[in-house]
């Protein structure tokens, strides 16, 4: 199993550009989520999904869109990049959406810089 | 005030030392407690979890929770250079997890 994979590893954008961060998992996990990690702050939840076709907002959803057309894939779209979106983005998955103590498996992260 | 507070470190200890990593939280509704380890330039990985006050041991690692004082600790015995990482304290309710900022640990030879 590859676990949770993310592409790209690094990205530099100009203000106003759009892009999609890709995330895929091969563990047949029900729950998937996107976090951002900034210096001096804990991981913050952007969006999450409890299954194919179902998504919801997390703590910091503004400026981001998600969709979940398959169990495996959960892309994150930046609509119009802003310097405040410079961050490290992590995708994560866990087996059951309703069991919060289930281990969350994190991808390796995408380092995004917006100029 | 952050809901979960951790000293960012870095905490530097010699190999073989006992390490104590600590975390406080403010929300008495938090009932789940976890420690994640994050190596540099990698995603976090789960170390331990618990949902009750008291101690939970797993090999060289012991997680301790005191709900009355809202205090969480992680002890590492016989620390190794491979333990050098950032340790994230995570707590929350059945619907939401809150991550601490992490404590960076460096174990030196």
PDB file of C-alpha atoms in Angstrom:
ATOM      1  CA  UNK A   1       0.000   0.000   0.000  1.00  0.00           C
ATOM      2  CA  UNK A   2       1.247   3.461  -0.868  1.00  0.00           C
ATOM      3  CA  UNK A   3      -0.860   4.999   1.931  1.00  0.00           C
ATOM      4  CA  UNK A   4      -1.695   8.666   1.372  1.00  0.00           C
ATOM      5  CA  UNK A   5       0.030  10.325  -1.557  1.00  0.00           C
ATOM      6  CA  UNK A   6       0.127  14.023  -2.390  1.00  0.00           C
ATOM      7  CA  UNK A   7       1.283  15.921  -5.441  1.00  0.00           C
ATOM      8  CA  UNK A   8       3.047  18.179  -6.005  1.00  0.00           C
ATOM      9  CA  UNK A   9       5.632  18.267  -3.201  1.00  0.00           C
ATOM     10  CA  UNK A  10       6.457  21.921  -3.830  1.00  0.00           C
ATOM     11  CA  UNK A  11       4.664  24.706  -5.683  1.00  0.00           C
ATOM     12  CA  UNK A  12       5.198  28.421  -6.197  1.00  0.00           C
ATOM     13  CA  UNK A  13       2.247  30.492  -7.361  1.00  0.00           C
ATOM     14  CA  UNK A  14       1.658  34.118  -8.134  1.00  0.00           C
ATOM     15  CA  UNK A  15      -1.169  35.973  -6.431  1.00  0.00           C
ATOM     16  CA  UNK A  16      -4.421  35.323  -8.250  1.00  0.00           C
ATOM     17  CA  UNK A  17      -3.404  32.038  -9.853  1.00  0.00           C
ATOM     18  CA  UNK A  18      -5.418  28.902  -9.240  1.00  0.00           C
ATOM     19  CA  UNK A  19      -4.229  25.357  -8.746  1.00  0.00           C
ATOM     20  CA  UNK A  20      -5.272  21.939  -7.493  1.00  0.00           C
ATOM     21  CA  UNK A  21      -3.421  19.939  -4.864  1.00  0.00           C
ATOM     22  CA  UNK A  22      -3.917  16.241  -5.442  1.00  0.00           C
ATOM     23  CA  UNK A  23      -4.468  13.656  -2.714  1.00  0.00           C
ATOM     24  CA  UNK A  24      -5.106   9.938  -3.048  1.00  0.00           C
ATOM     25  CA  UNK A  25      -5.311   7.026  -0.614  1.00  0.00           C
ATOM     26  CA  UNK A  26      -5.353   3.300  -1.352  1.00  0.00           C
ATOM     27  CA  UNK A  27      -6.589   2.064   2.036  1.00  0.00           C
ATOM     28  CA  UNK A  28     -10.329   2.298   1.247  1.00  0.00           C
ATOM     29  CA  UNK A  29     -10.710   4.869   4.022  1.00  0.00           C
ATOM     30  CA  UNK A  30     -14.062   6.530   4.484  1.00  0.00           C
ATOM     31  CA  UNK A  31     -12.832   9.814   5.935  1.00  0.00           C
ATOM     32  CA  UNK A  32     -10.426  12.216   4.220  1.00  0.00           C
ATOM     33  CA  UNK A  33      -9.351  15.705   5.184  1.00  0.00           C
ATOM     34  CA  UNK A  34      -7.109  18.606   4.334  1.00  0.00           C
ATOM     35  CA  UNK A  35      -5.061  20.545   6.883  1.00  0.00           C
ATOM     36  CA  UNK A  36      -2.710  23.456   6.685  1.00  0.00           C
ATOM     37  CA  UNK A  37       0.285  23.854   8.972  1.00  0.00           C
ATOM     38  CA  UNK A  38       1.738  27.280   9.679  1.00  0.00           C
ATOM     39  CA  UNK A  39       4.592  28.304  12.017  1.00  0.00           C
ATOM     40  CA  UNK A  40       3.383  28.907  15.552  1.00  0.00           C
ATOM     41  CA  UNK A  41      -0.001  27.355  14.848  1.00  0.00           C
ATOM     42  CA  UNK A  42      -1.293  23.839  15.112  1.00  0.00           C
ATOM     43  CA  UNK A  43      -2.636  21.933  12.146  1.00  0.00           C
ATOM     44  CA  UNK A  44      -5.911  23.523  11.091  1.00  0.00           C
ATOM     45  CA  UNK A  45      -8.678  21.682   9.280  1.00  0.00           C
ATOM     46  CA  UNK A  46      -9.661  23.182   5.915  1.00  0.00           C
ATOM     47  CA  UNK A  47     -12.236  20.721   4.528  1.00  0.00           C
ATOM     48  CA  UNK A  48     -13.160  17.133   5.135  1.00  0.00           C
ATOM     49  CA  UNK A  49     -15.196  14.342   3.580  1.00  0.00           C
ATOM     50  CA  UNK A  50     -17.000  11.435   5.249  1.00  0.00           C
ATOM     51  CA  UNK A  51     -17.457   9.541   2.005  1.00  0.00           C
ATOM     52  CA  UNK A  52     -17.714   9.842  -1.777  1.00  0.00           C
ATOM     53  CA  UNK A  53     -19.985  12.719  -2.706  1.00  0.00           C
ATOM     54  CA  UNK A  54     -20.023  14.234   0.798  1.00  0.00           C
ATOM     55  CA  UNK A  55     -17.818  17.166   1.843  1.00  0.00           C
ATOM     56  CA  UNK A  56     -17.977  19.767   4.582  1.00  0.00           C
ATOM     57  CA  UNK A  57     -16.100  22.796   5.805  1.00  0.00           C
ATOM     58  CA  UNK A  58     -13.541  22.728   8.558  1.00  0.00           C
ATOM     59  CA  UNK A  59     -12.041  25.542  10.585  1.00  0.00           C
ATOM     60  CA  UNK A  60     -10.452  27.592   7.759  1.00  0.00           C
ATOM     61  CA  UNK A  61     -12.315  26.864   4.493  1.00  0.00           C
ATOM     62  CA  UNK A  62     -12.265  30.306   2.830  1.00  0.00           C
ATOM     63  CA  UNK A  63     -10.441  30.382  -0.491  1.00  0.00           C
ATOM     64  CA  UNK A  64     -10.509  26.594  -0.934  1.00  0.00           C
ATOM     65  CA  UNK A  65     -12.823  24.127  -2.644  1.00  0.00           C
ATOM     66  CA  UNK A  66     -12.929  20.339  -2.479  1.00  0.00           C
ATOM     67  CA  UNK A  67     -14.799  17.500  -4.118  1.00  0.00           C
ATOM     68  CA  UNK A  68     -14.900  13.751  -3.519  1.00  0.00           C
ATOM     69  CA  UNK A  69     -16.069  11.887  -6.592  1.00  0.00           C
ATOM     70  CA  UNK A  70     -14.351   8.614  -5.586  1.00  0.00           C
ATOM     71  CA  UNK A  71     -13.343   7.017  -2.290  1.00  0.00           C
ATOM     72  CA  UNK A  72      -9.677   7.282  -3.252  1.00  0.00           C
ATOM     73  CA  UNK A  73      -9.272  10.907  -4.359  1.00  0.00           C
ATOM     74  CA  UNK A  74      -9.776  14.192  -2.532  1.00  0.00           C
ATOM     75  CA  UNK A  75      -8.335  17.175  -4.425  1.00  0.00           C
ATOM     76  CA  UNK A  76      -8.046  20.634  -2.886  1.00  0.00           C
ATOM     77  CA  UNK A  77      -8.521  23.627  -5.175  1.00  0.00           C
ATOM     78  CA  UNK A  78      -7.181  27.095  -4.535  1.00  0.00           C
ATOM     79  CA  UNK A  79      -9.464  29.417  -6.430  1.00  0.00           C
ATOM     80  CA  UNK A  80      -7.375  32.623  -6.475  1.00  0.00           C
ATOM     81  CA  UNK A  81      -4.144  32.236  -4.538  1.00  0.00           C
ATOM     82  CA  UNK A  82      -3.210  34.832  -1.920  1.00  0.00           C
ATOM     83  CA  UNK A  83       0.046  35.236   0.052  1.00  0.00           C
ATOM     84  CA  UNK A  84      -1.897  34.256   3.205  1.00  0.00           C
ATOM     85  CA  UNK A  85      -2.263  30.789   1.695  1.00  0.00           C
ATOM     86  CA  UNK A  86       1.478  30.208   1.837  1.00  0.00           C
ATOM     87  CA  UNK A  87       1.669  27.123   4.001  1.00  0.00           C
ATOM     88  CA  UNK A  88       2.342  23.401   4.156  1.00  0.00           C
ATOM     89  CA  UNK A  89      -0.736  21.414   3.221  1.00  0.00           C
ATOM     90  CA  UNK A  90      -1.389  17.913   4.491  1.00  0.00           C
ATOM     91  CA  UNK A  91      -3.996  15.461   3.315  1.00  0.00           C
ATOM     92  CA  UNK A  92      -5.066  12.783   5.782  1.00  0.00           C
ATOM     93  CA  UNK A  93      -7.384   9.804   5.869  1.00  0.00           C
ATOM     94  CA  UNK A  94      -8.836   7.506   8.490  1.00  0.00           C
ATOM     95  CA  UNK A  95     -10.864   4.345   8.248  1.00  0.00           C
ATOM     96  CA  UNK A  96     -14.171   5.346   9.826  1.00  0.00           C
ATOM     97  CA  UNK A  97     -15.632   8.807   9.754  1.00  0.00           C
ATOM     98  CA  UNK A  98     -17.420   8.332  13.062  1.00  0.00           C
ATOM     99  CA  UNK A  99     -14.549   7.017  15.162  1.00  0.00           C
ATOM    100  CA  UNK A 100     -12.294   9.932  15.983  1.00  0.00           C
ATOM    101  CA  UNK A 101      -9.734   7.775  17.786  1.00  0.00           C
ATOM    102  CA  UNK A 102      -9.000   5.896  14.571  1.00  0.00           C
ATOM    103  CA  UNK A 103      -5.495   6.671  13.445  1.00  0.00           C
ATOM    104  CA  UNK A 104      -5.263   9.423  10.862  1.00  0.00           C
ATOM    105  CA  UNK A 105      -2.725   8.687   8.147  1.00  0.00           C
ATOM    106  CA  UNK A 106      -1.075  11.793   6.764  1.00  0.00           C
ATOM    107  CA  UNK A 107       0.483  12.353   3.384  1.00  0.00           C
ATOM    108  CA  UNK A 108       3.979  13.835   3.012  1.00  0.00           C
ATOM    109  CA  UNK A 109       2.691  17.367   2.481  1.00  0.00           C
ATOM    110  CA  UNK A 110       2.758  20.036  -0.214  1.00  0.00           C
ATOM    111  CA  UNK A 111       4.817  23.158   0.443  1.00  0.00           C
ATOM    112  CA  UNK A 112       3.060  26.069  -1.234  1.00  0.00           C
ATOM    113  CA  UNK A 113       4.458  29.572  -1.620  1.00  0.00           C
ATOM    114  CA  UNK A 114       2.293  32.366  -2.996  1.00  0.00           C
ATOM    115  CA  UNK A 115       4.199  35.444  -4.156  1.00  0.00           C
TER     116      UNK A 115
ATOM    117  CA  UNK B   1      -5.818  31.977  24.173  1.00  0.00           C
ATOM    118  CA  UNK B   2      -5.101  28.814  22.229  1.00  0.00           C
ATOM    119  CA  UNK B   3      -7.171  25.777  23.152  1.00  0.00           C
ATOM    120  CA  UNK B   4      -4.059  23.601  23.276  1.00  0.00           C
ATOM    121  CA  UNK B   5      -0.703  24.976  24.419  1.00  0.00           C
ATOM    122  CA  UNK B   6       2.714  23.425  23.991  1.00  0.00           C
ATOM    123  CA  UNK B   7       6.190  24.799  24.562  1.00  0.00           C
ATOM    124  CA  UNK B   8       7.717  24.939  21.071  1.00  0.00           C
ATOM    125  CA  UNK B   9      11.233  24.054  22.268  1.00  0.00           C
ATOM    126  CA  UNK B  10      13.639  23.045  20.972  1.00  0.00           C
ATOM    127  CA  UNK B  11      14.303  20.627  23.799  1.00  0.00           C
ATOM    128  CA  UNK B  12      17.775  19.117  23.556  1.00  0.00           C
ATOM    129  CA  UNK B  13      18.690  16.015  25.584  1.00  0.00           C
ATOM    130  CA  UNK B  14      21.530  13.481  25.501  1.00  0.00           C
ATOM    131  CA  UNK B  15      20.914   9.961  24.266  1.00  0.00           C
ATOM    132  CA  UNK B  16      19.513   7.744  27.012  1.00  0.00           C
ATOM    133  CA  UNK B  17      17.788  10.562  28.897  1.00  0.00           C
ATOM    134  CA  UNK B  18      14.186  10.498  30.027  1.00  0.00           C
ATOM    135  CA  UNK B  19      12.190  13.102  28.139  1.00  0.00           C
ATOM    136  CA  UNK B  20       9.053  14.813  29.390  1.00  0.00           C
ATOM    137  CA  UNK B  21       6.866  16.645  26.873  1.00  0.00           C
ATOM    138  CA  UNK B  22       3.900  18.577  28.189  1.00  0.00           C
ATOM    139  CA  UNK B  23       0.708  20.116  26.964  1.00  0.00           C
ATOM    140  CA  UNK B  24      -2.203  21.987  28.533  1.00  0.00           C
ATOM    141  CA  UNK B  25      -5.697  22.453  27.193  1.00  0.00           C
ATOM    142  CA  UNK B  26      -8.507  24.780  28.139  1.00  0.00           C
ATOM    143  CA  UNK B  27     -11.722  23.070  27.046  1.00  0.00           C
ATOM    144  CA  UNK B  28     -13.142  20.708  29.655  1.00  0.00           C
ATOM    145  CA  UNK B  29     -15.264  19.081  26.917  1.00  0.00           C
ATOM    146  CA  UNK B  30     -12.138  17.548  25.389  1.00  0.00           C
ATOM    147  CA  UNK B  31     -12.207  13.823  26.013  1.00  0.00           C
ATOM    148  CA  UNK B  32      -9.772  12.334  23.509  1.00  0.00           C
ATOM    149  CA  UNK B  33      -6.025  12.692  23.754  1.00  0.00           C
ATOM    150  CA  UNK B  34      -3.338  11.754  21.274  1.00  0.00           C
ATOM    151  CA  UNK B  35       0.308  12.293  20.567  1.00  0.00           C
ATOM    152  CA  UNK B  36       1.553  12.510  17.010  1.00  0.00           C
ATOM    153  CA  UNK B  37       5.214  12.540  15.984  1.00  0.00           C
ATOM    154  CA  UNK B  38       6.346  14.544  12.976  1.00  0.00           C
ATOM    155  CA  UNK B  39       9.786  14.149  11.464  1.00  0.00           C
ATOM    156  CA  UNK B  40      11.213  17.076   9.541  1.00  0.00           C
ATOM    157  CA  UNK B  41       9.560  17.559   6.149  1.00  0.00           C
ATOM    158  CA  UNK B  42       7.161  14.642   6.751  1.00  0.00           C
ATOM    159  CA  UNK B  43       3.536  14.212   7.715  1.00  0.00           C
ATOM    160  CA  UNK B  44       2.560  13.507  11.333  1.00  0.00           C
ATOM    161  CA  UNK B  45       2.142   9.897  12.473  1.00  0.00           C
ATOM    162  CA  UNK B  46       0.162   8.641  15.444  1.00  0.00           C
ATOM    163  CA  UNK B  47       2.198   7.604  18.487  1.00  0.00           C
ATOM    164  CA  UNK B  48      -0.419   7.006  21.156  1.00  0.00           C
ATOM    165  CA  UNK B  49      -3.995   7.784  22.061  1.00  0.00           C
ATOM    166  CA  UNK B  50      -6.180   7.598  25.147  1.00  0.00           C
ATOM    167  CA  UNK B  51      -9.524   8.847  26.374  1.00  0.00           C
ATOM    168  CA  UNK B  52      -9.167   8.538  30.129  1.00  0.00           C
ATOM    169  CA  UNK B  53      -7.152  10.077  32.924  1.00  0.00           C
ATOM    170  CA  UNK B  54      -4.129   8.088  34.007  1.00  0.00           C
ATOM    171  CA  UNK B  55      -1.175   6.482  32.307  1.00  0.00           C
ATOM    172  CA  UNK B  56      -0.904   4.473  29.121  1.00  0.00           C
ATOM    173  CA  UNK B  57       2.350   2.768  28.259  1.00  0.00           C
ATOM    174  CA  UNK B  58       3.659   1.545  24.899  1.00  0.00           C
ATOM    175  CA  UNK B  59       7.261   0.419  24.879  1.00  0.00           C
ATOM    176  CA  UNK B  60       9.496   3.371  25.743  1.00  0.00           C
ATOM    177  CA  UNK B  61       6.572   5.800  25.569  1.00  0.00           C
ATOM    178  CA  UNK B  62       4.100   6.673  28.333  1.00  0.00           C
ATOM    179  CA  UNK B  63       1.194   9.051  27.873  1.00  0.00           C
ATOM    180  CA  UNK B  64      -0.258  10.627  30.994  1.00  0.00           C
ATOM    181  CA  UNK B  65      -3.520  12.558  31.194  1.00  0.00           C
ATOM    182  CA  UNK B  66      -4.823  14.548  34.145  1.00  0.00           C
ATOM    183  CA  UNK B  67      -8.295  15.799  33.219  1.00  0.00           C
ATOM    184  CA  UNK B  68      -8.732  17.660  36.515  1.00  0.00           C
ATOM    185  CA  UNK B  69      -5.824  19.978  35.721  1.00  0.00           C
ATOM    186  CA  UNK B  70      -6.184  19.713  31.920  1.00  0.00           C
ATOM    187  CA  UNK B  71      -2.598  18.556  31.614  1.00  0.00           C
ATOM    188  CA  UNK B  72      -1.176  16.007  29.174  1.00  0.00           C
ATOM    189  CA  UNK B  73       2.318  14.556  29.183  1.00  0.00           C
ATOM    190  CA  UNK B  74       4.381  12.231  27.048  1.00  0.00           C
ATOM    191  CA  UNK B  75       7.397  10.531  28.603  1.00  0.00           C
ATOM    192  CA  UNK B  76      10.099   8.905  26.513  1.00  0.00           C
ATOM    193  CA  UNK B  77      12.492   6.542  28.295  1.00  0.00           C
ATOM    194  CA  UNK B  78      15.987   5.757  27.034  1.00  0.00           C
ATOM    195  CA  UNK B  79      15.685   8.412  24.326  1.00  0.00           C
ATOM    196  CA  UNK B  80      17.375   7.701  21.000  1.00  0.00           C
ATOM    197  CA  UNK B  81      18.602  10.000  18.201  1.00  0.00           C
ATOM    198  CA  UNK B  82      15.768   8.531  16.104  1.00  0.00           C
ATOM    199  CA  UNK B  83      13.317  10.161  18.547  1.00  0.00           C
ATOM    200  CA  UNK B  84      14.423  13.588  17.278  1.00  0.00           C
ATOM    201  CA  UNK B  85      11.222  15.036  15.866  1.00  0.00           C
ATOM    202  CA  UNK B  86       8.390  17.411  16.665  1.00  0.00           C
ATOM    203  CA  UNK B  87       5.742  15.989  18.985  1.00  0.00           C
ATOM    204  CA  UNK B  88       2.198  17.218  18.514  1.00  0.00           C
ATOM    205  CA  UNK B  89      -0.297  17.084  21.340  1.00  0.00           C
ATOM    206  CA  UNK B  90      -3.820  16.530  19.983  1.00  0.00           C
ATOM    207  CA  UNK B  91      -7.065  16.644  21.889  1.00  0.00           C
ATOM    208  CA  UNK B  92     -10.709  17.126  21.122  1.00  0.00           C
ATOM    209  CA  UNK B  93     -14.254  15.881  21.128  1.00  0.00           C
ATOM    210  CA  UNK B  94     -16.024  13.214  19.090  1.00  0.00           C
ATOM    211  CA  UNK B  95     -16.483  15.698  16.269  1.00  0.00           C
ATOM    212  CA  UNK B  96     -13.352  17.829  16.275  1.00  0.00           C
ATOM    213  CA  UNK B  97      -9.645  17.435  16.933  1.00  0.00           C
ATOM    214  CA  UNK B  98      -7.464  20.341  18.032  1.00  0.00           C
ATOM    215  CA  UNK B  99      -3.725  20.195  17.383  1.00  0.00           C
ATOM    216  CA  UNK B 100      -1.042  21.818  19.473  1.00  0.00           C
ATOM    217  CA  UNK B 101       1.796  23.629  17.747  1.00  0.00           C
ATOM    218  CA  UNK B 102       4.274  20.915  18.694  1.00  0.00           C
ATOM    219  CA  UNK B 103       7.470  20.633  20.723  1.00  0.00           C
ATOM    220  CA  UNK B 104      10.690  20.054  18.815  1.00  0.00           C
ATOM    221  CA  UNK B 105      12.900  17.432  20.456  1.00  0.00           C
ATOM    222  CA  UNK B 106      16.544  16.882  19.655  1.00  0.00           C
ATOM    223  CA  UNK B 107      18.334  13.831  21.078  1.00  0.00           C
ATOM    224  CA  UNK B 108      22.106  14.167  20.800  1.00  0.00           C
ATOM    225  CA  UNK B 109      24.770  11.449  20.769  1.00  0.00           C
TER     226      UNK B 109
END
